[in-house]
Amino acid sequence: MKKFIFTMVILTFAVTVNAQWSEQVSGVTTTLYSVSAVDNNVAWICGAGGKVLRTINGGTNWNLTTSPNAALDLYNIWGIDANNALVTGSGSTAYVYKTTNGGNNWTQVFSQVGGFINAIVEVDINAYVMCGDPVGGRWSMWFTDNVGSTWDSSGIYIPQAGTETGYNNSAFFLRGNNSAYWMGTNNTRIYASFEEGVWAIQPTTGQVNSLAIVF
């Protein structure tokens, strides 16, 4: 019996290792900057030149959607479901676009002159937080409770230290009984919030840049 169990464990492990990664073809040659998976079948990707792609069959096929703005590089995307998504693009002005029909049409729902959006993360049903590089000495942060149709920064204030900035996809929100939000920087520090409106600085001694965060 022990030999049988051991053999089954080995076989299962071998299958798991071999099935972990597989190459998928995007169908575009431009740089892709961000990916957001909704479930095992639905995922969204965005990239340079206003490209947004969607899959509804686990990546077997990626379909290029209508571009929100073909002249703008798109750096962040959050897939809500197969039909709804939010995507951000940043140039001299930062923009957020929203689709409710699988990328056939996009609506501009936000803009900030001189800004650069780093991340959009879900914090609750219909609620999201968006963060970006500091503008005017203040970190750019907004909240929405209507799936990104409107954004508000009231009550959110984090002063910039020196010339620090953030990185694309360098924010993470942990949902649950002990919810928390983290935001990485290029200044040997991470900003963390474990209580709404209260922020703490966590030093990353020996590591200047926090490129990505996940818990």
XYZ file of C-alpha atoms in Angstrom, residues 20-169:
150
model
C 2.882 24.594 -15.161
C 3.809 26.841 -18.092
C 3.024 26.979 -21.787
C 3.863 29.618 -24.372
C 0.961 31.539 -25.852
C 0.883 33.646 -29.009
C -0.464 37.186 -28.597
C -0.714 37.972 -32.294
C 0.920 41.399 -31.861
C 4.559 42.492 -32.033
C 4.324 45.531 -29.744
C 5.450 45.464 -26.109
C 2.840 44.241 -23.620
C 3.015 45.874 -20.205
C 0.287 44.445 -17.983
C -1.944 41.374 -17.638
C -5.042 40.786 -15.506
C -6.665 37.379 -15.134
C -10.335 37.214 -14.165
C -10.515 33.420 -13.903
C -9.055 30.354 -15.615
C -10.628 31.355 -18.934
C -10.836 35.157 -19.055
C -7.824 37.478 -19.049
C -6.917 40.907 -20.391
C -3.589 42.363 -21.571
C -2.555 45.895 -22.522
C 0.548 47.386 -24.107
C 2.240 49.902 -26.338
C 0.413 51.631 -29.156
C -2.963 51.426 -27.434
C -3.144 47.625 -27.673
C -5.692 45.713 -25.565
C -6.154 41.965 -25.953
C -8.653 39.595 -24.373
C -8.924 35.841 -24.080
C -12.025 33.911 -23.050
C -10.566 30.429 -23.469
C -7.560 30.435 -21.150
C -5.180 31.972 -23.666
C -5.694 29.524 -26.511
C -6.769 32.540 -28.546
C -6.048 36.200 -27.855
C -8.274 38.714 -29.623
C -7.242 42.310 -30.264
C -10.004 44.637 -29.096
C -10.817 48.113 -30.356
C -8.126 50.474 -29.068
C -9.138 53.087 -26.477
C -6.406 55.372 -27.846
C -4.025 54.110 -30.526
C -1.606 57.002 -29.899
C -1.178 56.175 -26.201
C 0.883 53.450 -24.520
C -1.290 51.491 -22.073
C 0.502 50.406 -18.898
C -2.108 48.933 -16.545
C -5.252 46.891 -16.914
C -7.771 45.370 -14.524
C -10.153 42.784 -15.888
C -13.461 42.694 -14.034
C -15.145 39.992 -16.092
C -15.389 38.927 -19.738
C -17.102 42.189 -20.712
C -15.854 44.798 -18.242
C -12.318 46.127 -17.816
C -10.379 49.249 -16.856
C -7.163 50.253 -18.629
C -4.752 53.133 -18.048
C -2.442 54.965 -20.403
C 0.112 57.618 -19.572
C 1.933 60.190 -21.675
C 1.966 63.923 -20.992
C -1.499 63.207 -19.546
C -2.650 60.025 -17.785
C -5.971 58.501 -18.829
C -8.283 55.725 -17.672
C -10.683 54.015 -20.071
C -13.521 51.622 -19.324
C -15.286 49.015 -21.445
C -18.537 47.224 -20.692
C -18.814 45.220 -23.913
C -15.645 43.177 -24.173
C -13.501 45.946 -25.635
C -15.707 46.809 -28.589
C -16.036 50.346 -27.218
C -14.134 52.299 -24.553
C -15.153 55.374 -22.557
C -12.669 57.798 -21.014
C -13.468 58.010 -17.289
C -10.428 59.871 -15.938
C -7.515 62.133 -16.887
C -4.655 63.829 -15.029
C -2.224 66.261 -16.655
C 1.389 65.333 -15.879
C 0.446 62.107 -14.133
C 1.463 58.475 -14.580
C -0.851 55.729 -13.324
C 0.993 52.815 -11.714
C -1.795 50.427 -10.734
C -5.510 49.767 -10.321
C -6.496 47.217 -7.670
C -9.842 45.883 -6.489
C -10.645 46.503 -2.824
C -14.298 45.393 -2.684
C -17.272 44.650 -4.893
C -17.484 47.538 -7.403
C -14.711 49.380 -5.492
C -11.170 50.031 -6.708
C -8.139 52.089 -5.706
C -5.856 53.646 -8.299
C -2.384 55.002 -7.562
C 0.087 56.974 -9.616
C 3.311 58.932 -9.429
C 3.276 62.108 -7.323
C 2.045 65.321 -8.900
C 2.605 68.621 -7.113
C 4.366 66.950 -4.174
C 1.478 64.569 -3.456
C 1.099 60.901 -4.354
C -1.746 60.437 -6.813
C -4.457 58.179 -5.381
C -8.153 57.846 -6.169
C -11.074 55.683 -5.130
C -14.163 54.513 -6.998
C -17.230 52.649 -5.757
C -18.991 52.436 -9.127
C -16.600 50.157 -11.047
C -14.446 53.028 -12.261
C -17.104 55.245 -13.797
C -15.985 58.134 -11.541
C -12.897 58.629 -9.345
C -12.402 60.654 -6.150
C -9.239 61.541 -4.181
C -10.969 63.188 -1.211
C -9.384 62.287 2.125
C -6.401 60.542 0.524
C -3.154 62.427 1.052
C 0.372 61.004 1.012
C 3.158 63.596 0.701
C 6.001 62.844 -1.673
C 9.459 62.411 -0.152
C 12.021 64.123 -2.354
C 11.650 63.066 -5.976
C 10.395 59.530 -5.301
C 8.084 57.811 -7.775
C 6.481 54.405 -8.163
C 6.547 51.599 -10.694
C 4.076 50.027 -13.050
C 2.035 47.348 -11.211
